GROMACS .gro file of C-alpha atoms in nm:
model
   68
    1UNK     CA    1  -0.491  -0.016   2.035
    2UNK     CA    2  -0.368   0.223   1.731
    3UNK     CA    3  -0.179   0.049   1.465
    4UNK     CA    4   0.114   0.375   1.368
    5UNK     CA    5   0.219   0.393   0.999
    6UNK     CA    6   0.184   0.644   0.753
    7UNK     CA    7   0.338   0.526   0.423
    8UNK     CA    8   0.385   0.134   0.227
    9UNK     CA    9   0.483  -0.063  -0.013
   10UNK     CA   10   0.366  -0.448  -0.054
   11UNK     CA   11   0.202  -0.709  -0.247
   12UNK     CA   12  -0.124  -0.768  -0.276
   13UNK     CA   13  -0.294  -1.030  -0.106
   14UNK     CA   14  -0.679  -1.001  -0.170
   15UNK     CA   15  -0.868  -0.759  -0.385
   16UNK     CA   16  -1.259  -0.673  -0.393
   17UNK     CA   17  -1.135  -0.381  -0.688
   18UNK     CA   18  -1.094  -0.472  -1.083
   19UNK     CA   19  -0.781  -0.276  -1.033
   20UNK     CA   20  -0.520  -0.474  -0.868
   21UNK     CA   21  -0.488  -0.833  -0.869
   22UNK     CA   22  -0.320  -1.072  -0.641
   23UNK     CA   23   0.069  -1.022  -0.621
   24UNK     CA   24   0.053  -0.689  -0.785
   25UNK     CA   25   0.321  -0.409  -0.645
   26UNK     CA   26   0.159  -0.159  -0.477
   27UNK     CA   27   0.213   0.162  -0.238
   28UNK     CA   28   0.021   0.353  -0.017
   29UNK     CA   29   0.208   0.689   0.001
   30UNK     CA   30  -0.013   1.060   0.137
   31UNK     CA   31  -0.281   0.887   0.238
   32UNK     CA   32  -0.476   0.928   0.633
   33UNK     CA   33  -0.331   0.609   0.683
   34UNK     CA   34  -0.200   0.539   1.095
   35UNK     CA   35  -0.386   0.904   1.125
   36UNK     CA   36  -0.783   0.841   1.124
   37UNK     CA   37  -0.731   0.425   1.022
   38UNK     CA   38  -0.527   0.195   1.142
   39UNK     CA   39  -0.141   0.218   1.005
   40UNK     CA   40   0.102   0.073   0.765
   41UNK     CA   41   0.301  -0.091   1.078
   42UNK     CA   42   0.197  -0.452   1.039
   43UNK     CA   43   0.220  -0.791   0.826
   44UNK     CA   44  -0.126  -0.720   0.629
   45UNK     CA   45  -0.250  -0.352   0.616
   46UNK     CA   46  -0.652  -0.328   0.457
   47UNK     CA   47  -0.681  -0.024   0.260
   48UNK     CA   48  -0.953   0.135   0.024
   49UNK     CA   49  -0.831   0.115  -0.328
   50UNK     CA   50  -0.871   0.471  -0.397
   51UNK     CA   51  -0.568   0.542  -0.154
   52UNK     CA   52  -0.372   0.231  -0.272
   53UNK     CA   53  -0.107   0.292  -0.649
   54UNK     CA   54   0.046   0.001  -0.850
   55UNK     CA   55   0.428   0.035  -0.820
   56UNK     CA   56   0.572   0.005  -1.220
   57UNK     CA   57   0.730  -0.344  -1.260
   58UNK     CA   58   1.051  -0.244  -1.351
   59UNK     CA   59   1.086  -0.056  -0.997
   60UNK     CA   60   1.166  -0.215  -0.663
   61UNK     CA   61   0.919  -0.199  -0.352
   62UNK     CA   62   1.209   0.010  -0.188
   63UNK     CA   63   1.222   0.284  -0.431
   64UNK     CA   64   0.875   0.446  -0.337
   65UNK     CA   65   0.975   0.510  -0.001
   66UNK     CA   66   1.294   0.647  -0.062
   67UNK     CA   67   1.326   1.047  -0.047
   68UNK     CA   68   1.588   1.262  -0.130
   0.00000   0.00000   0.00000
C-alpha cells in the first residue's frame, strides 16, 4: 500500500543527524514526499534530513502549512 502526503509539520521523535534533536519543530514542505516515498499521511513519517527544516520557536506547527 502507498502512504499519500505531500507536505508536514511535527516533532521529532528520533534522529540519526547532529541537526535536529528530539522534540525539535520541524516541516517537511517541496519535498518527493507521498510521490516516490511513502507520505506525510500518518502518526510517524521517516524522512532523510536533507528534506526535513526546523520550524523557528516562536512559530506554531500550523503556520508552515498555511498559504495565502
Amino acid at each position: 500500500p502507498h502512504i499519500p502526503g505531500l507536505d508536514c509539520t511535527g516533532k521529532v521523535y528520533y534522529s540519526n543527524s547532529n541537526k535536529f534533536k528530539k522534540g525539535d519543530k520541524v516541516m517537511v514542505v517541496a519535498r518527493p514526499t507521498g510521490i516516490n516515498s511513502s507520505g506525510t499521511m500518518s502518526s510517524y513519517f521517516i524522512s532523510p534530513s536533507k528534506w526535513i527544516e526546523k520550524i523557528p520557536p516562536k512559530i506554531n506547527m500550523k503556520t508552515p502549512m498555511i498559504t495565502e
